[in-house]
């Protein structure tokens, strides 16, 4: 079994910053090699979308909407992933979900709410 535990969500004014963190724990993540780790988000009435993902070699991919504002990083020893979000905009408001990929299967966290007020 395993779980992904997210932290760091909250409410911030436009232009502000937040840092999301996610740590994978449990036997599923201890006994298997985690491939990519990353973040998706889902705004009310919209589909879940990729925000950023980081590969085992450290190579990141970002959604166009967050390039230059968000930075993803990974701590392999802790099986953790972080998302530094700067210059936040109201359109960044969403529930952010951590994901970890093991052999093409996505595992998901419970989600953390981010609200950006104008």
GROMACS .gro file of N, CA and C in nm:
model
  354
    1UNK      N    1   0.084  -0.119   0.000
    1UNK     CA    2   0.000   0.000   0.000
    1UNK      C    3   0.087   0.123   0.000
    2UNK      N    4   0.027   0.232  -0.039
    2UNK     CA    5   0.103   0.356  -0.040
    2UNK      C    6   0.010   0.475  -0.046
    3UNK      N    7   0.064   0.588  -0.012
    3UNK     CA    8  -0.016   0.709  -0.021
    3UNK      C    9   0.073   0.828  -0.056
    4UNK      N   10   0.008   0.926  -0.114
    4UNK     CA   11   0.073   1.053  -0.147
    4UNK      C   12   0.009   1.159  -0.060
    5UNK      N   13   0.090   1.228   0.017
    5UNK     CA   14   0.037   1.329   0.110
    5UNK      C   15   0.085   1.466   0.066
    6UNK      N   16  -0.012   1.551   0.034
    6UNK     CA   17   0.019   1.686  -0.014
    6UNK      C   18   0.008   1.786   0.100
    7UNK      N   19   0.082   1.896   0.086
    7UNK     CA   20   0.073   2.005   0.182
    7UNK      C   21   0.109   2.135   0.112
    8UNK      N   22   0.071   2.245   0.174
    8UNK     CA   23   0.115   2.375   0.124
    8UNK      C   24   0.010   2.457   0.052
    9UNK      N   25  -0.108   2.402   0.033
    9UNK     CA   26  -0.212   2.482  -0.033
    9UNK      C   27  -0.261   2.593   0.058
   10UNK      N   28  -0.345   2.678   0.003
   10UNK     CA   29  -0.400   2.788   0.082
   10UNK      C   30  -0.453   2.898  -0.006
   11UNK      N   31  -0.474   3.013   0.054
   11UNK     CA   32  -0.525   3.128  -0.019
   11UNK      C   33  -0.421   3.238  -0.020
   12UNK      N   34  -0.407   3.299  -0.136
   12UNK     CA   35  -0.306   3.404  -0.153
   12UNK      C   36  -0.361   3.507  -0.251
   13UNK      N   37  -0.312   3.628  -0.240
   13UNK     CA   38  -0.352   3.730  -0.336
   13UNK      C   39  -0.275   3.715  -0.466
   14UNK      N   40  -0.334   3.766  -0.573
   14UNK     CA   41  -0.268   3.763  -0.703
   14UNK      C   42  -0.130   3.827  -0.692
   15UNK      N   43  -0.033   3.761  -0.757
   15UNK     CA   44   0.105   3.808  -0.751
   15UNK      C   45   0.186   3.742  -0.641
   16UNK      N   46   0.118   3.671  -0.552
   16UNK     CA   47   0.186   3.604  -0.442
   16UNK      C   48   0.242   3.469  -0.480
   17UNK      N   49   0.294   3.400  -0.378
   17UNK     CA   50   0.360   3.272  -0.400
   17UNK      C   51   0.309   3.167  -0.301
   18UNK      N   52   0.314   3.044  -0.345
   18UNK     CA   53   0.288   2.929  -0.259
   18UNK      C   54   0.382   2.817  -0.299
   19UNK      N   55   0.410   2.730  -0.203
   19UNK     CA   56   0.493   2.612  -0.232
   19UNK      C   57   0.416   2.488  -0.190
   20UNK      N   58   0.392   2.400  -0.286
   20UNK     CA   59   0.325   2.274  -0.260
   20UNK      C   60   0.430   2.164  -0.244
   21UNK      N   61   0.402   2.073  -0.153
   21UNK     CA   62   0.490   1.959  -0.133
   21UNK      C   63   0.408   1.830  -0.132
   22UNK      N   64   0.471   1.723  -0.171
   22UNK     CA   65   0.405   1.593  -0.172
   22UNK      C   66   0.508   1.487  -0.141
   23UNK      N   67   0.474   1.398  -0.050
   23UNK     CA   68   0.565   1.289  -0.015
   23UNK      C   69   0.494   1.156  -0.031
   24UNK      N   70   0.561   1.065  -0.099
   24UNK     CA   71   0.507   0.931  -0.121
   24UNK      C   72   0.557   0.838  -0.011
   25UNK      N   73   0.465   0.765   0.050
   25UNK     CA   74   0.503   0.673   0.157
   25UNK      C   75   0.431   0.541   0.140
   26UNK      N   76   0.482   0.439   0.209
   26UNK     CA   77   0.419   0.308   0.203
   26UNK      C   78   0.497   0.213   0.115
   27UNK      N   79   0.458   0.087   0.124
   27UNK     CA   80   0.535  -0.019   0.057
   27UNK      C   81   0.532  -0.007  -0.094
   28UNK      N   82   0.421   0.040  -0.149
   28UNK     CA   83   0.413   0.054  -0.295
   28UNK      C   84   0.528   0.139  -0.347
   29UNK      N   85   0.558   0.246  -0.279
   29UNK     CA   86   0.660   0.339  -0.326
   29UNK      C   87   0.799   0.299  -0.278
   30UNK      N   88   0.807   0.219  -0.174
   30UNK     CA   89   0.938   0.173  -0.127
   30UNK      C   90   0.989   0.057  -0.210
   31UNK      N   91   0.898  -0.025  -0.258
   31UNK     CA   92   0.938  -0.147  -0.328
   31UNK      C   93   0.945  -0.132  -0.480
   32UNK      N   94   0.897  -0.019  -0.531
   32UNK     CA   95   0.897   0.002  -0.675
   32UNK      C   96   0.971   0.130  -0.711
   33UNK      N   97   1.021   0.134  -0.831
   33UNK     CA   98   1.088   0.254  -0.880
   33UNK      C   99   0.981   0.353  -0.927
   34UNK      N  100   0.984   0.471  -0.870
   34UNK     CA  101   0.892   0.575  -0.914
   34UNK      C  102   0.950   0.641  -1.038
   35UNK      N  103   0.871   0.644  -1.141
   35UNK     CA  104   0.914   0.709  -1.264
   35UNK      C  105   0.890   0.860  -1.248
   36UNK      N  106   0.797   0.916  -1.315
   36UNK     CA  107   0.772   1.059  -1.301
   36UNK      C  108   0.694   1.091  -1.175
   37UNK      N  109   0.713   1.211  -1.124
   37UNK     CA  110   0.628   1.267  -1.018
   37UNK      C  111   0.587   1.405  -1.063
   38UNK      N  112   0.470   1.447  -1.022
   38UNK     CA  113   0.430   1.579  -1.067
   38UNK      C  114   0.298   1.625  -1.009
   39UNK      N  115   0.242   1.725  -1.074
   39UNK     CA  116   0.122   1.791  -1.026
   39UNK      C  117   0.023   1.812  -1.140
   40UNK      N  118  -0.102   1.785  -1.111
   40UNK     CA  119  -0.214   1.820  -1.196
   40UNK      C  120  -0.303   1.914  -1.116
   41UNK      N  121  -0.395   1.980  -1.185
   41UNK     CA  122  -0.492   2.063  -1.114
   41UNK      C  123  -0.628   2.055  -1.181
   42UNK      N  124  -0.729   2.082  -1.101
   42UNK     CA  125  -0.865   2.080  -1.154
   42UNK      C  126  -0.941   2.198  -1.096
   43UNK      N  127  -0.982   2.287  -1.185
   43UNK     CA  128  -1.063   2.402  -1.145
   43UNK      C  129  -1.211   2.363  -1.153
   44UNK      N  130  -1.298   2.434  -1.082
   44UNK     CA  131  -1.441   2.402  -1.085
   44UNK      C  132  -1.496   2.402  -1.227
   45UNK      N  133  -1.564   2.295  -1.264
   45UNK     CA  134  -1.626   2.287  -1.396
   45UNK      C  135  -1.530   2.255  -1.509
   46UNK      N  136  -1.404   2.228  -1.475
   46UNK     CA  137  -1.305   2.199  -1.579
   46UNK      C  138  -1.245   2.061  -1.559
   47UNK      N  139  -1.180   2.012  -1.662
   47UNK     CA  140  -1.113   1.883  -1.654
   47UNK      C  141  -0.979   1.899  -1.582
   48UNK      N  142  -0.934   1.788  -1.525
   48UNK     CA  143  -0.802   1.787  -1.462
   48UNK      C  144  -0.697   1.807  -1.570
   49UNK      N  145  -0.597   1.892  -1.542
   49UNK     CA  146  -0.494   1.921  -1.642
   49UNK      C  147  -0.355   1.912  -1.579
   50UNK      N  148  -0.261   1.880  -1.663
   50UNK     CA  149  -0.122   1.872  -1.619
   50UNK      C  150  -0.071   2.012  -1.586
   51UNK      N  151  -0.001   2.024  -1.474
   51UNK     CA  152   0.067   2.148  -1.439
   51UNK      C  153   0.217   2.132  -1.466
   52UNK      N  154   0.275   2.030  -1.406
   52UNK     CA  155   0.418   2.006  -1.424
   52UNK      C  156   0.449   1.863  -1.383
   53UNK      N  157   0.548   1.806  -1.450
   53UNK     CA  158   0.593   1.673  -1.414
   53UNK      C  159   0.744   1.670  -1.427
   54UNK      N  160   0.809   1.590  -1.344
   54UNK     CA  161   0.953   1.580  -1.348
   54UNK      C  162   0.993   1.434  -1.361
   55UNK      N  163   1.083   1.406  -1.454
   55UNK     CA  164   1.125   1.270  -1.483
   55UNK      C  165   1.238   1.228  -1.390
   56UNK      N  166   1.272   1.098  -1.389
   56UNK     CA  167   1.379   1.051  -1.301
   56UNK      C  168   1.513   1.121  -1.326
   57UNK      N  169   1.537   1.164  -1.450
   57UNK     CA  170   1.664   1.231  -1.479
   57UNK      C  171   1.660   1.380  -1.443
   58UNK      N  172   1.547   1.425  -1.387
   58UNK     CA  173   1.534   1.565  -1.347
   58UNK      C  174   1.476   1.656  -1.452
   59UNK      N  175   1.447   1.603  -1.569
   59UNK     CA  176   1.393   1.684  -1.677
   59UNK      C  177   1.246   1.715  -1.651
   60UNK      N  178   1.209   1.844  -1.652
   60UNK     CA  179   1.069   1.881  -1.623
   60UNK      C  180   0.991   1.913  -1.750
   61UNK      N  181   0.861   1.902  -1.738
   61UNK     CA  182   0.769   1.950  -1.841
   61UNK      C  183   0.665   2.035  -1.771
   62UNK      N  184   0.636   2.150  -1.828
   62UNK     CA  185   0.539   2.243  -1.771
   62UNK      C  186   0.426   2.270  -1.869
   63UNK      N  187   0.309   2.295  -1.815
   63UNK     CA  188   0.201   2.348  -1.897
   63UNK      C  189   0.241   2.489  -1.942
   64UNK      N  190   0.199   2.526  -2.061
   64UNK     CA  191   0.235   2.659  -2.113
   64UNK      C  192   0.187   2.769  -2.019
   65UNK      N  193   0.075   2.747  -1.954
   65UNK     CA  194   0.016   2.852  -1.871
   65UNK      C  195   0.098   2.881  -1.745
   66UNK      N  196   0.190   2.791  -1.708
   66UNK     CA  197   0.267   2.814  -1.584
   66UNK      C  198   0.416   2.832  -1.610
   67UNK      N  199   0.459   2.817  -1.734
   67UNK     CA  200   0.602   2.831  -1.766
   67UNK      C  201   0.653   2.967  -1.722
   68UNK      N  202   0.768   2.966  -1.659
   68UNK     CA  203   0.828   3.090  -1.613
   68UNK      C  204   0.779   3.135  -1.477
   69UNK      N  205   0.673   3.072  -1.426
   69UNK     CA  206   0.618   3.111  -1.296
   69UNK      C  207   0.629   2.998  -1.193
   70UNK      N  208   0.616   2.875  -1.238
   70UNK     CA  209   0.620   2.759  -1.149
   70UNK      C  210   0.750   2.682  -1.171
   71UNK      N  211   0.801   2.625  -1.062
   71UNK     CA  212   0.920   2.541  -1.071
   71UNK      C  213   0.895   2.412  -0.994
   72UNK      N  214   0.919   2.300  -1.061
   72UNK     CA  215   0.902   2.170  -0.997
   72UNK      C  216   1.039   2.115  -0.960
   73UNK      N  217   1.045   2.049  -0.845
   73UNK     CA  218   1.170   1.987  -0.802
   73UNK      C  219   1.137   1.856  -0.730
   74UNK      N  220   1.237   1.771  -0.721
   74UNK     CA  221   1.212   1.638  -0.664
   74UNK      C  222   1.324   1.600  -0.568
   75UNK      N  223   1.286   1.538  -0.459
   75UNK     CA  224   1.382   1.481  -0.365
   75UNK      C  225   1.367   1.329  -0.372
   76UNK      N  226   1.457   1.264  -0.442
   76UNK     CA  227   1.444   1.120  -0.465
   76UNK      C  228   1.455   1.041  -0.335
   77UNK      N  229   1.544   1.084  -0.246
   77UNK     CA  230   1.566   1.010  -0.122
   77UNK      C  231   1.437   1.004  -0.040
   78UNK      N  232   1.363   1.115  -0.041
   78UNK     CA  233   1.238   1.123   0.036
   78UNK      C  234   1.118   1.082  -0.047
   79UNK      N  235   1.137   1.050  -0.173
   79UNK     CA  236   1.023   1.028  -0.263
   79UNK      C  237   0.926   1.146  -0.255
   80UNK      N  238   0.982   1.265  -0.263
   80UNK     CA  239   0.902   1.386  -0.251
   80UNK      C  240   0.914   1.472  -0.376
   81UNK      N  241   0.810   1.550  -0.400
   81UNK     CA  242   0.811   1.645  -0.511
   81UNK      C  243   0.753   1.777  -0.461
   82UNK      N  244   0.810   1.886  -0.510
   82UNK     CA  245   0.767   2.019  -0.467
   82UNK      C  246   0.729   2.102  -0.589
   83UNK      N  247   0.640   2.198  -0.567
   83UNK     CA  248   0.602   2.289  -0.673
   83UNK      C  249   0.605   2.430  -0.617
   84UNK      N  250   0.703   2.507  -0.659
   84UNK     CA  251   0.712   2.648  -0.620
   84UNK      C  252   0.630   2.729  -0.720
   85UNK      N  253   0.530   2.798  -0.669
   85UNK     CA  254   0.441   2.874  -0.756
   85UNK      C  255   0.456   3.022  -0.725
   86UNK      N  256   0.504   3.096  -0.822
   86UNK     CA  257   0.524   3.240  -0.808
   86UNK      C  258   0.432   3.316  -0.902
   87UNK      N  259   0.417   3.444  -0.875
   87UNK     CA  260   0.333   3.531  -0.958
   87UNK      C  261   0.198   3.464  -0.987
   88UNK      N  262   0.135   3.420  -0.882
   88UNK     CA  263   0.008   3.349  -0.898
   88UNK      C  264  -0.101   3.439  -0.953
   89UNK      N  265  -0.188   3.380  -1.031
   89UNK     CA  266  -0.298   3.450  -1.095
   89UNK      C  267  -0.430   3.388  -1.048
   90UNK      N  268  -0.539   3.462  -1.056
   90UNK     CA  269  -0.669   3.404  -1.018
   90UNK      C  270  -0.702   3.277  -1.095
   91UNK      N  271  -0.657   3.269  -1.219
   91UNK     CA  272  -0.684   3.150  -1.299
   91UNK      C  273  -0.605   3.027  -1.255
   92UNK      N  274  -0.514   3.045  -1.160
   92UNK     CA  275  -0.443   2.930  -1.102
   92UNK      C  276  -0.526   2.865  -0.991
   93UNK      N  277  -0.637   2.925  -0.956
   93UNK     CA  278  -0.723   2.868  -0.853
   93UNK      C  279  -0.774   2.731  -0.896
   94UNK      N  280  -0.750   2.631  -0.810
   94UNK     CA  281  -0.787   2.493  -0.843
   94UNK      C  282  -0.751   2.404  -0.726
   95UNK      N  283  -0.794   2.280  -0.734
   95UNK     CA  284  -0.742   2.176  -0.646
   95UNK      C  285  -0.621   2.114  -0.716
   96UNK      N  286  -0.510   2.111  -0.647
   96UNK     CA  287  -0.386   2.058  -0.703
   96UNK      C  288  -0.364   1.917  -0.651
   97UNK      N  289  -0.338   1.826  -0.745
   97UNK     CA  290  -0.320   1.685  -0.712
   97UNK      C  291  -0.177   1.641  -0.742
   98UNK      N  292  -0.117   1.577  -0.646
   98UNK     CA  293   0.014   1.517  -0.666
   98UNK      C  294  -0.005   1.382  -0.735
   99UNK      N  295   0.087   1.348  -0.823
   99UNK     CA  296   0.083   1.217  -0.887
   99UNK      C  297   0.221   1.155  -0.889
  100UNK      N  298   0.224   1.024  -0.879
  100UNK     CA  299   0.348   0.948  -0.893
  100UNK      C  300   0.320   0.835  -0.992
  101UNK      N  301   0.413   0.813  -1.081
  101UNK     CA  302   0.394   0.714  -1.187
  101UNK      C  303   0.486   0.595  -1.164
  102UNK      N  304   0.426   0.478  -1.160
  102UNK     CA  305   0.501   0.353  -1.152
  102UNK      C  306   0.458   0.265  -1.269
  103UNK      N  307   0.550   0.241  -1.358
  103UNK     CA  308   0.525   0.157  -1.477
  103UNK      C  309   0.394   0.196  -1.546
  104UNK      N  310   0.383   0.320  -1.581
  104UNK     CA  311   0.272   0.382  -1.656
  104UNK      C  312   0.142   0.396  -1.575
  105UNK      N  313   0.139   0.351  -1.450
  105UNK     CA  314   0.020   0.369  -1.368
  105UNK      C  315   0.038   0.494  -1.281
  106UNK      N  316  -0.064   0.579  -1.282
  106UNK     CA  317  -0.064   0.700  -1.199
  106UNK      C  318  -0.128   0.672  -1.063
  107UNK      N  319  -0.057   0.713  -0.959
  107UNK     CA  320  -0.111   0.713  -0.824
  107UNK      C  321  -0.139   0.859  -0.787
  108UNK      N  322  -0.245   0.882  -0.709
  108UNK     CA  323  -0.289   1.019  -0.684
  108UNK      C  324  -0.301   1.051  -0.535
  109UNK      N  325  -0.271   1.176  -0.502
  109UNK     CA  326  -0.299   1.225  -0.370
  109UNK      C  327  -0.442   1.272  -0.360
  110UNK      N  328  -0.480   1.320  -0.241
  110UNK     CA  329  -0.616   1.363  -0.216
  110UNK      C  330  -0.644   1.502  -0.271
  111UNK      N  331  -0.540   1.577  -0.296
  111UNK     CA  332  -0.559   1.712  -0.348
  111UNK      C  333  -0.545   1.817  -0.241
  112UNK      N  334  -0.495   1.933  -0.281
  112UNK     CA  335  -0.485   2.047  -0.190
  112UNK      C  336  -0.537   2.171  -0.263
  113UNK      N  337  -0.618   2.249  -0.194
  113UNK     CA  338  -0.684   2.362  -0.256
  113UNK      C  339  -0.590   2.483  -0.262
  114UNK      N  340  -0.587   2.545  -0.378
  114UNK     CA  341  -0.516   2.672  -0.396
  114UNK      C  342  -0.618   2.775  -0.444
  115UNK      N  343  -0.627   2.885  -0.372
  115UNK     CA  344  -0.718   2.994  -0.410
  115UNK      C  345  -0.636   3.120  -0.426
  116UNK      N  346  -0.649   3.182  -0.542
  116UNK     CA  347  -0.579   3.307  -0.569
  116UNK      C  348  -0.683   3.416  -0.588
  117UNK      N  349  -0.682   3.512  -0.500
  117UNK     CA  350  -0.782   3.619  -0.506
  117UNK      C  351  -0.725   3.741  -0.579
  118UNK      N  352  -0.813   3.809  -0.648
  118UNK     CA  353  -0.767   3.926  -0.726
  118UNK      C  354  -0.773   4.053  -0.643
   0.00000   0.00000   0.00000
